[in-house]
PDB file of C-alpha atoms and ligand atoms in Angstrom:
ATOM      1  CA  MET A 752      -6.443 -40.297 -54.752  1.00 93.00           C
ATOM      2  CA  ARG A 753      -5.146 -38.584 -51.706  1.00 96.00           C
ATOM      3  CA  ILE A 754      -1.645 -37.449 -51.845  1.00 97.00           C
ATOM      4  CA  VAL A 755       0.666 -34.533 -50.581  1.00 98.00           C
ATOM      5  CA  LEU A 756       3.242 -33.346 -52.844  1.00 97.00           C
ATOM      6  CA  LEU A 757       6.448 -32.100 -51.459  1.00 97.00           C
ATOM      7  CA  GLY A 758       9.319 -30.498 -53.504  1.00 95.00           C
ATOM      8  CA  ALA A 759      11.068 -26.662 -53.535  1.00 94.00           C
ATOM      9  CA  PRO A 760      10.083 -23.667 -54.523  1.00 91.00           C
ATOM     10  CA  GLY A 761       9.539 -23.971 -58.262  1.00 88.00           C
ATOM     11  CA  ALA A 762       9.798 -27.986 -58.303  1.00 92.00           C
ATOM     12  CA  GLY A 763       6.498 -27.809 -60.243  1.00 89.00           C
ATOM     13  CA  LYS A 764       3.904 -29.125 -57.687  1.00 93.00           C
ATOM     14  CA  GLY A 765       1.659 -26.561 -58.752  1.00 90.00           C
ATOM     15  CA  THR A 766       1.709 -27.870 -62.493  1.00 89.00           C
ATOM     16  CA  VAL A 767       1.637 -31.376 -61.498  1.00 94.00           C
ATOM     17  CA  ALA A 768      -1.254 -31.398 -59.139  1.00 95.00           C
ATOM     18  CA  LYS A 769      -3.330 -29.633 -62.050  1.00 92.00           C
ATOM     19  CA  LEU A 770      -2.725 -32.476 -64.786  1.00 93.00           C
ATOM     20  CA  LEU A 771      -3.230 -35.117 -61.907  1.00 93.00           C
ATOM     21  CA  THR A 772      -7.040 -33.512 -61.054  1.00 93.00           C
ATOM     22  CA  GLU A 773      -7.488 -34.384 -64.896  1.00 90.00           C
ATOM     23  CA  HIS A 774      -6.940 -38.034 -63.614  1.00 83.00           C
ATOM     24  CA  ASP A 775      -9.527 -38.715 -61.242  1.00 83.00           C
ATOM     25  CA  GLY A 776     -11.551 -35.932 -60.405  1.00 88.00           C
ATOM     26  CA  SER A 777      -9.545 -35.032 -57.033  1.00 94.00           C
ATOM     27  CA  VAL A 778      -9.352 -31.480 -56.227  1.00 96.00           C
ATOM     28  CA  GLN A 779      -6.025 -29.804 -56.043  1.00 96.00           C
ATOM     29  CA  ILE A 780      -5.483 -27.845 -52.613  1.00 97.00           C
ATOM     30  CA  SER A 781      -2.634 -25.148 -53.284  1.00 95.00           C
ATOM     31  CA  THR A 782      -2.036 -23.333 -49.745  1.00 96.00           C
ATOM     32  CA  GLY A 783      -0.165 -20.764 -51.806  1.00 92.00           C
ATOM     33  CA  ASP A 784      -3.162 -19.768 -54.158  1.00 91.00           C
ATOM     34  CA  ILE A 785      -5.770 -19.744 -51.198  1.00 94.00           C
ATOM     35  CA  LEU A 786      -3.623 -17.579 -49.303  1.00 95.00           C
ATOM     36  CA  ARG A 787      -2.792 -15.192 -52.499  1.00 89.00           C
ATOM     37  CA  ALA A 788      -6.766 -14.964 -52.881  1.00 90.00           C
ATOM     38  CA  ALA A 789      -7.156 -14.135 -49.458  1.00 94.00           C
ATOM     39  CA  VAL A 790      -4.454 -11.560 -49.971  1.00 93.00           C
ATOM     40  CA  LYS A 791      -6.307  -9.719 -53.061  1.00 88.00           C
ATOM     41  CA  ASP A 792      -9.711 -10.018 -51.161  1.00 92.00           C
ATOM     42  CA  GLY A 793      -8.188  -8.518 -48.311  1.00 95.00           C
ATOM     43  CA  THR A 794      -9.754 -10.757 -45.897  1.00 96.00           C
ATOM     44  CA  GLU A 795      -8.493 -11.132 -42.468  1.00 95.00           C
ATOM     45  CA  LEU A 796      -6.419 -13.892 -43.419  1.00 95.00           C
ATOM     46  CA  GLY A 797      -4.833 -12.119 -46.139  1.00 96.00           C
ATOM     47  CA  VAL A 798      -4.210  -9.190 -44.015  1.00 96.00           C
ATOM     48  CA  GLN A 799      -2.067 -11.515 -41.378  1.00 96.00           C
ATOM     49  CA  ALA A 800      -0.382 -13.180 -44.195  1.00 96.00           C
ATOM     50  CA  LYS A 801       0.716 -10.929 -46.631  1.00 95.00           C
ATOM     51  CA  GLU A 802       3.519  -9.779 -44.683  1.00 93.00           C
ATOM     52  CA  TYR A 803       5.146 -13.143 -44.212  1.00 94.00           C
ATOM     53  CA  MET A 804       4.313 -13.865 -47.988  1.00 93.00           C
ATOM     54  CA  ASP A 805       5.994 -10.632 -49.526  1.00 89.00           C
ATOM     55  CA  ARG A 806       9.299 -11.677 -47.308  1.00 86.00           C
ATOM     56  CA  GLY A 807       9.129 -15.153 -49.028  1.00 86.00           C
ATOM     57  CA  ASP A 808       8.682 -16.734 -44.943  1.00 90.00           C
ATOM     58  CA  LEU A 809       6.193 -19.240 -44.183  1.00 94.00           C
ATOM     59  CA  VAL A 810       2.743 -18.241 -42.599  1.00 97.00           C
ATOM     60  CA  PRO A 811       2.184 -19.403 -39.415  1.00 97.00           C
ATOM     61  CA  ASP A 812       1.284 -22.493 -37.921  1.00 96.00           C
ATOM     62  CA  SER A 813      -2.081 -21.784 -36.669  1.00 96.00           C
ATOM     63  CA  LEU A 814      -3.167 -19.640 -39.439  1.00 96.00           C
ATOM     64  CA  ILE A 815      -2.349 -22.407 -41.901  1.00 97.00           C
ATOM     65  CA  MET A 816      -4.098 -25.396 -40.006  1.00 96.00           C
ATOM     66  CA  LYS A 817      -7.246 -22.993 -39.573  1.00 95.00           C
ATOM     67  CA  MET A 818      -7.634 -22.413 -42.710  1.00 95.00           C
ATOM     68  CA  MET A 819      -6.607 -26.196 -44.064  1.00 96.00           C
ATOM     69  CA  GLU A 820      -8.972 -27.875 -41.803  1.00 95.00           C
ATOM     70  CA  GLU A 821     -12.182 -26.285 -42.941  1.00 94.00           C
ATOM     71  CA  ARG A 822     -10.684 -27.212 -46.506  1.00 95.00           C
ATOM     72  CA  LEU A 823     -10.021 -30.546 -46.168  1.00 96.00           C
ATOM     73  CA  GLN A 824     -14.084 -30.873 -44.690  1.00 94.00           C
ATOM     74  CA  ALA A 825     -15.212 -29.175 -47.930  1.00 94.00           C
ATOM     75  CA  ASP A 826     -17.627 -31.595 -49.889  1.00 95.00           C
ATOM     76  CA  ASP A 827     -15.173 -31.975 -53.108  1.00 94.00           C
ATOM     77  CA  CYS A 828     -12.641 -33.045 -50.892  1.00 95.00           C
ATOM     78  CA  GLU A 829     -14.703 -36.455 -51.105  1.00 92.00           C
ATOM     79  CA  ARG A 830     -13.348 -37.740 -54.282  1.00 91.00           C
ATOM     80  CA  GLY A 831     -10.296 -37.159 -53.267  1.00 95.00           C
ATOM     81  CA  PHE A 832      -7.442 -34.398 -52.814  1.00 97.00           C
ATOM     82  CA  ILE A 833      -3.778 -33.169 -53.810  1.00 97.00           C
ATOM     83  CA  LEU A 834      -2.232 -30.844 -51.285  1.00 97.00           C
ATOM     84  CA  ASP A 835       0.330 -28.472 -53.158  1.00 96.00           C
ATOM     85  CA  GLY A 836       2.444 -26.521 -50.554  1.00 95.00           C
ATOM     86  CA  PHE A 837       0.752 -28.360 -47.590  1.00 97.00           C
ATOM     87  CA  PRO A 838       2.182 -29.570 -44.961  1.00 98.00           C
ATOM     88  CA  ARG A 839       5.223 -27.497 -45.165  1.00 97.00           C
ATOM     89  CA  THR A 840       6.258 -27.881 -41.458  1.00 97.00           C
ATOM     90  CA  ILE A 841       6.763 -30.782 -39.673  1.00 98.00           C
ATOM     91  CA  PRO A 842       4.207 -29.296 -36.812  1.00 97.00           C
ATOM     92  CA  GLN A 843       1.830 -28.624 -39.761  1.00 98.00           C
ATOM     93  CA  ALA A 844       2.406 -32.516 -41.041  1.00 98.00           C
ATOM     94  CA  GLU A 845       1.611 -33.912 -37.161  1.00 98.00           C
ATOM     95  CA  GLU A 846      -1.678 -31.803 -37.361  1.00 97.00           C
ATOM     96  CA  LEU A 847      -2.336 -33.154 -40.542  1.00 97.00           C
ATOM     97  CA  LYS A 848      -2.253 -36.569 -39.169  1.00 97.00           C
ATOM     98  CA  LYS A 849      -4.046 -35.917 -36.846  1.00 97.00           C
ATOM     99  CA  LEU A 850      -6.844 -34.098 -38.770  1.00 96.00           C
ATOM    100  CA  LEU A 851      -7.090 -36.775 -41.101  1.00 96.00           C
ATOM    101  CA  GLU A 852      -7.423 -39.496 -38.067  1.00 97.00           C
ATOM    102  CA  ARG A 853     -10.273 -37.203 -37.082  1.00 95.00           C
ATOM    103  CA  LEU A 854     -11.948 -37.177 -40.198  1.00 93.00           C
ATOM    104  CA  GLY A 855     -11.388 -41.329 -40.428  1.00 95.00           C
ATOM    105  CA  ILE A 856      -9.095 -40.961 -43.981  1.00 94.00           C
ATOM    106  CA  ALA A 857      -5.723 -41.889 -45.329  1.00 95.00           C
ATOM    107  CA  LEU A 858      -2.997 -40.708 -47.259  1.00 96.00           C
ATOM    108  CA  ASP A 859      -2.396 -42.891 -50.335  1.00 95.00           C
ATOM    109  CA  VAL A 860       1.663 -41.728 -51.000  1.00 96.00           C
ATOM    110  CA  VAL A 861       3.461 -38.330 -49.957  1.00 97.00           C
ATOM    111  CA  VAL A 862       5.257 -37.850 -53.323  1.00 97.00           C
ATOM    112  CA  ASN A 863       8.557 -35.826 -52.999  1.00 97.00           C
ATOM    113  CA  LEU A 864       9.293 -34.339 -56.494  1.00 97.00           C
ATOM    114  CA  GLU A 865      13.086 -34.087 -56.972  1.00 96.00           C
ATOM    115  CA  VAL A 866      14.827 -31.427 -59.418  1.00 93.00           C
ATOM    116  CA  PRO A 867      18.188 -30.488 -59.399  1.00 92.00           C
ATOM    117  CA  LYS A 868      18.655 -26.621 -57.954  1.00 87.00           C
ATOM    118  CA  ASP A 869      20.171 -24.966 -61.211  1.00 88.00           C
ATOM    119  CA  VAL A 870      16.851 -26.209 -62.655  1.00 90.00           C
ATOM    120  CA  ILE A 871      15.100 -24.794 -60.026  1.00 90.00           C
ATOM    121  CA  LEU A 872      16.882 -21.395 -59.851  1.00 89.00           C
ATOM    122  CA  ASP A 873      15.951 -20.842 -63.658  1.00 88.00           C
ATOM    123  CA  ARG A 874      12.711 -21.847 -63.528  1.00 86.00           C
ATOM    124  CA  LEU A 875      11.764 -19.772 -60.112  1.00 88.00           C
ATOM    125  CA  THR A 876      13.551 -16.533 -61.601  1.00 89.00           C
ATOM    126  CA  THR A 877      11.748 -16.661 -65.205  1.00 91.00           C
ATOM    127  CA  ARG A 878       8.290 -17.557 -63.730  1.00 88.00           C
ATOM    128  CA  ARG A 879       5.408 -15.491 -64.351  1.00 91.00           C
ATOM    129  CA  THR A 880       2.004 -16.132 -62.869  1.00 91.00           C
ATOM    130  CA  CYS A 881      -1.855 -14.941 -64.467  1.00 94.00           C
ATOM    131  CA  SER A 882      -2.825 -12.101 -61.796  1.00 90.00           C
ATOM    132  CA  ASN A 883      -6.651 -13.168 -61.659  1.00 90.00           C
ATOM    133  CA  PRO A 884      -6.735 -15.228 -58.548  1.00 82.00           C
ATOM    134  CA  ASP A 885      -9.423 -17.075 -60.250  1.00 86.00           C
ATOM    135  CA  CYS A 886      -7.006 -18.133 -62.495  1.00 90.00           C
ATOM    136  CA  GLN A 887      -3.232 -18.288 -61.406  1.00 86.00           C
ATOM    137  CA  ALA A 888      -2.290 -19.699 -64.809  1.00 91.00           C
ATOM    138  CA  ILE A 889       1.387 -19.923 -64.416  1.00 89.00           C
ATOM    139  CA  TYR A 890       3.782 -19.123 -67.387  1.00 92.00           C
ATOM    140  CA  ASN A 891       7.490 -19.090 -68.189  1.00 90.00           C
ATOM    141  CA  ILE A 892       9.122 -16.241 -69.890  1.00 91.00           C
ATOM    142  CA  LYS A 893      11.449 -19.019 -72.010  1.00 90.00           C
ATOM    143  CA  SER A 894       9.711 -22.128 -72.331  1.00 89.00           C
ATOM    144  CA  ASN A 895       6.005 -20.755 -71.966  1.00 93.00           C
ATOM    145  CA  PRO A 896       5.608 -17.096 -72.119  1.00 96.00           C
ATOM    146  CA  PRO A 897       2.058 -15.265 -72.064  1.00 97.00           C
ATOM    147  CA  THR A 898       0.737 -13.616 -75.143  1.00 97.00           C
ATOM    148  CA  GLU A 899       2.827 -10.918 -77.001  1.00 95.00           C
ATOM    149  CA  ASP A 900       1.395  -7.860 -75.163  1.00 96.00           C
ATOM    150  CA  GLY A 901       1.962 -10.189 -71.221  1.00 96.00           C
ATOM    151  CA  ARG A 902      -1.726 -11.261 -70.963  1.00 97.00           C
ATOM    152  CA  CYS A 903      -2.925 -14.238 -70.089  1.00 97.00           C
ATOM    153  CA  LYS A 904      -3.808 -17.335 -72.496  1.00 97.00           C
ATOM    154  CA  ILE A 905      -6.968 -18.662 -70.481  1.00 97.00           C
ATOM    155  CA  CYS A 906      -8.556 -15.924 -69.113  1.00 97.00           C
ATOM    156  CA  GLY A 907      -6.838 -12.462 -70.723  1.00 97.00           C
ATOM    157  CA  SER A 908      -5.455 -10.657 -67.489  1.00 97.00           C
ATOM    158  CA  PRO A 909      -2.329  -9.232 -67.149  1.00 97.00           C
ATOM    159  CA  VAL A 910       0.309 -11.999 -66.422  1.00 95.00           C
ATOM    160  CA  ILE A 911       2.993 -10.691 -63.685  1.00 92.00           C
ATOM    161  CA  GLN A 912       6.135 -11.615 -61.440  1.00 88.00           C
ATOM    162  CA  ARG A 913       4.753 -12.346 -58.033  1.00 82.00           C
ATOM    163  CA  ASP A 914       6.165 -10.131 -55.215  1.00 80.00           C
ATOM    164  CA  ASP A 915       7.923 -12.826 -54.069  1.00 80.00           C
ATOM    165  CA  GLU A 916       9.308 -13.836 -56.955  1.00 82.00           C
ATOM    166  CA  THR A 917      12.490 -11.102 -56.483  1.00 80.00           C
ATOM    167  CA  GLU A 918      15.631 -12.712 -56.050  1.00 81.00           C
ATOM    168  CA  GLU A 919      16.073 -11.716 -52.305  1.00 85.00           C
ATOM    169  CA  ALA A 920      12.596 -13.552 -51.702  1.00 85.00           C
ATOM    170  CA  ILE A 921      13.654 -16.767 -54.268  1.00 89.00           C
ATOM    171  CA  MET A 922      16.545 -17.092 -52.069  1.00 89.00           C
ATOM    172  CA  ASN A 923      14.845 -16.695 -48.449  1.00 90.00           C
ATOM    173  CA  ARG A 924      11.768 -19.224 -49.856  1.00 90.00           C
ATOM    174  CA  LEU A 925      14.632 -21.652 -50.521  1.00 92.00           C
ATOM    175  CA  GLU A 926      16.533 -21.207 -47.495  1.00 93.00           C
ATOM    176  CA  THR A 927      13.011 -21.826 -45.554  1.00 93.00           C
ATOM    177  CA  TYR A 928      12.739 -24.652 -47.409  1.00 95.00           C
ATOM    178  CA  ASN A 929      15.895 -26.188 -46.762  1.00 96.00           C
ATOM    179  CA  GLU A 930      15.140 -25.677 -42.995  1.00 97.00           C
ATOM    180  CA  LYS A 931      11.720 -26.124 -42.440  1.00 96.00           C
ATOM    181  CA  THR A 932      10.242 -27.997 -45.224  1.00 96.00           C
ATOM    182  CA  ALA A 933      13.006 -30.547 -46.692  1.00 97.00           C
ATOM    183  CA  PRO A 934      12.432 -32.481 -43.107  1.00 98.00           C
ATOM    184  CA  LEU A 935       9.060 -33.673 -44.071  1.00 98.00           C
ATOM    185  CA  ILE A 936      10.959 -35.981 -46.145  1.00 98.00           C
ATOM    186  CA  SER A 937      12.680 -38.216 -43.821  1.00 98.00           C
ATOM    187  CA  TYR A 938       9.357 -37.654 -41.559  1.00 98.00           C
ATOM    188  CA  TYR A 939       7.146 -39.124 -44.572  1.00 98.00           C
ATOM    189  CA  GLU A 940       9.669 -41.993 -44.927  1.00 98.00           C
ATOM    190  CA  LYS A 941       9.540 -43.025 -41.609  1.00 98.00           C
ATOM    191  CA  GLU A 942       6.047 -43.158 -41.826  1.00 96.00           C
ATOM    192  CA  GLY A 943       6.258 -45.014 -45.063  1.00 96.00           C
ATOM    193  CA  LEU A 944       4.477 -43.133 -47.026  1.00 96.00           C
ATOM    194  CA  LEU A 945       7.324 -41.653 -49.230  1.00 97.00           C
ATOM    195  CA  LYS A 946       7.720 -41.644 -52.901  1.00 96.00           C
ATOM    196  CA  ASN A 947      11.006 -39.892 -54.565  1.00 96.00           C
ATOM    197  CA  ILE A 948      10.269 -39.033 -58.126  1.00 96.00           C
ATOM    198  CA  LEU A 949      12.608 -37.445 -60.261  1.00 94.00           C
ATOM    199  CA  SER A 950      10.826 -34.555 -62.091  1.00 92.00           C
ATOM    200  CA  LEU A 951      12.152 -33.000 -65.203  1.00 90.00           C
ATOM    201  CA  LYS A 952       8.979 -32.954 -67.748  1.00 89.00           C
ATOM    202  CA  SER A 953       5.292 -32.518 -65.728  1.00 89.00           C
ATOM    203  CA  GLN A 954       3.405 -35.158 -67.960  1.00 92.00           C
ATOM    204  CA  GLU A 955       6.459 -38.010 -66.999  1.00 94.00           C
ATOM    205  CA  THR A 956       6.248 -36.921 -63.313  1.00 94.00           C
ATOM    206  CA  VAL A 957       2.378 -37.388 -63.798  1.00 94.00           C
ATOM    207  CA  GLU A 958       2.651 -40.907 -65.342  1.00 94.00           C
ATOM    208  CA  LYS A 959       5.034 -41.904 -62.443  1.00 94.00           C
ATOM    209  CA  ILE A 960       2.796 -40.516 -59.669  1.00 94.00           C
ATOM    210  CA  LYS A 961      -0.338 -42.544 -61.085  1.00 92.00           C
ATOM    211  CA  ALA A 962       2.286 -45.816 -61.284  1.00 92.00           C
ATOM    212  CA  ALA A 963       3.178 -45.246 -57.759  1.00 89.00           C
ATOM    213  CA  LEU A 964      -0.476 -45.420 -56.755  1.00 87.00           C
ATOM    214  CA  HIS A 965      -0.581 -49.022 -58.459  1.00 80.00           C
ATOM    215  CA  THR A 966       2.101 -50.463 -56.887  1.00 67.00           C
TER     216      THR A 966
HETATM  217  P1  LIG B1552       6.343 -21.511 -53.605  1.00 79.62           P
HETATM  218  O1  LIG B1552       6.189 -23.135 -53.561  1.00 79.62           O
HETATM  219  O2  LIG B1552       6.568 -21.504 -54.927  1.00 79.62           O
HETATM  220  O3  LIG B1552       7.310 -20.952 -52.485  1.00 79.62           O
HETATM  221  P2  LIG B1552       3.465 -21.402 -53.062  1.00 79.62           P
HETATM  222  O4  LIG B1552       2.355 -20.539 -53.503  1.00 79.62           O
HETATM  223  O5  LIG B1552       3.226 -22.753 -52.489  1.00 79.62           O
HETATM  224  O6  LIG B1552       5.064 -20.995 -53.505  1.00 79.62           O
HETATM  225  O7  LIG B1552       3.206 -20.133 -51.227  1.00 79.62           O
HETATM  226  C1  LIG B1552       3.669 -19.160 -51.276  1.00 79.62           C
HETATM  227  C2  LIG B1552       4.055 -18.702 -50.120  1.00 79.62           C
HETATM  228  O8  LIG B1552       2.633 -18.719 -49.095  1.00 79.62           O
HETATM  229  C3  LIG B1552       4.939 -19.310 -49.258  1.00 79.62           C
HETATM  230  O9  LIG B1552       6.538 -18.749 -49.630  1.00 79.62           O
HETATM  231  C4  LIG B1552       4.458 -18.760 -47.973  1.00 79.62           C
HETATM  232  O10 LIG B1552       4.481 -17.449 -47.587  1.00 79.62           O
HETATM  233  C5  LIG B1552       2.765 -18.805 -47.687  1.00 79.62           C
HETATM  234  N1  LIG B1552       2.649 -20.561 -47.656  1.00 79.62           N
HETATM  235  C6  LIG B1552       2.028 -21.263 -48.708  1.00 79.62           C
HETATM  236  N2  LIG B1552       1.689 -22.712 -47.950  1.00 79.62           N
HETATM  237  C7  LIG B1552       2.295 -22.627 -46.864  1.00 79.62           C
HETATM  238  C8  LIG B1552       2.209 -23.187 -45.653  1.00 79.62           C
HETATM  239  N3  LIG B1552       1.837 -24.322 -45.959  1.00 79.62           N
HETATM  240  N4  LIG B1552       2.598 -22.860 -44.474  1.00 79.62           N
HETATM  241  C9  LIG B1552       3.702 -21.702 -44.114  1.00 79.62           C
HETATM  242  N5  LIG B1552       3.076 -20.732 -45.067  1.00 79.62           N
HETATM  243  C10 LIG B1552       2.806 -21.231 -46.420  1.00 79.62           C
HETATM  244 ZN1  LIG B1553      -5.758 -15.975 -66.289  1.00 79.62          ZN
END
């Protein structure tokens, strides 16, 4: 499958994307994960991106497009991909369209994960992330806590609160989403690719997405 997952921060894009990859061998491409790994490794991209990310602002489109042009041409994309966190702005969506045309491939569907605002806020403030950039497992101090001493159940690394998960940065990310990313919903509706899915439980969401792929 070749799909784009849209949704506010905290809508569960990462969790749903991971579950979808188990379905047919498509690869999850999370721009947030790629950027966090770049920051951790101290690459040129990471150094340039960090200040934006820590504030909860978007990283400039030019950096994102350079990164994604390379990523989408890697061999592991041949069986399909699930884009999680990209595109995030109208210019990114327009550039993606051109890029896919050049590569001769098309998106199957763009899924908009709809989650009520109070649920989003609760999830964001209780979310914790594995600090190992190769793992980045997501935990929740209420519904899915790490081990008692605060370690990742998968790789044993410390589980932390991300720099962009302070209350101030969370508010900024939500504002940025409304202003820059929400317009993609009507963009993809016009393109005839949009599917709105109410997303409260990730497993049910995955089933709804699979069903949408067959219609
Ligand atoms: P969330 O969806 O929870 O905000 P992500 O992990 O998707 O978190 O992204 C974290 C940060 O990485 C964003 O706040 C932003 O600074 C940056 N980022 C990720 N994807 C993009 C993108 N497509 N364009 C611009 N910035 C991005
Ligand atoms: Zn881990």
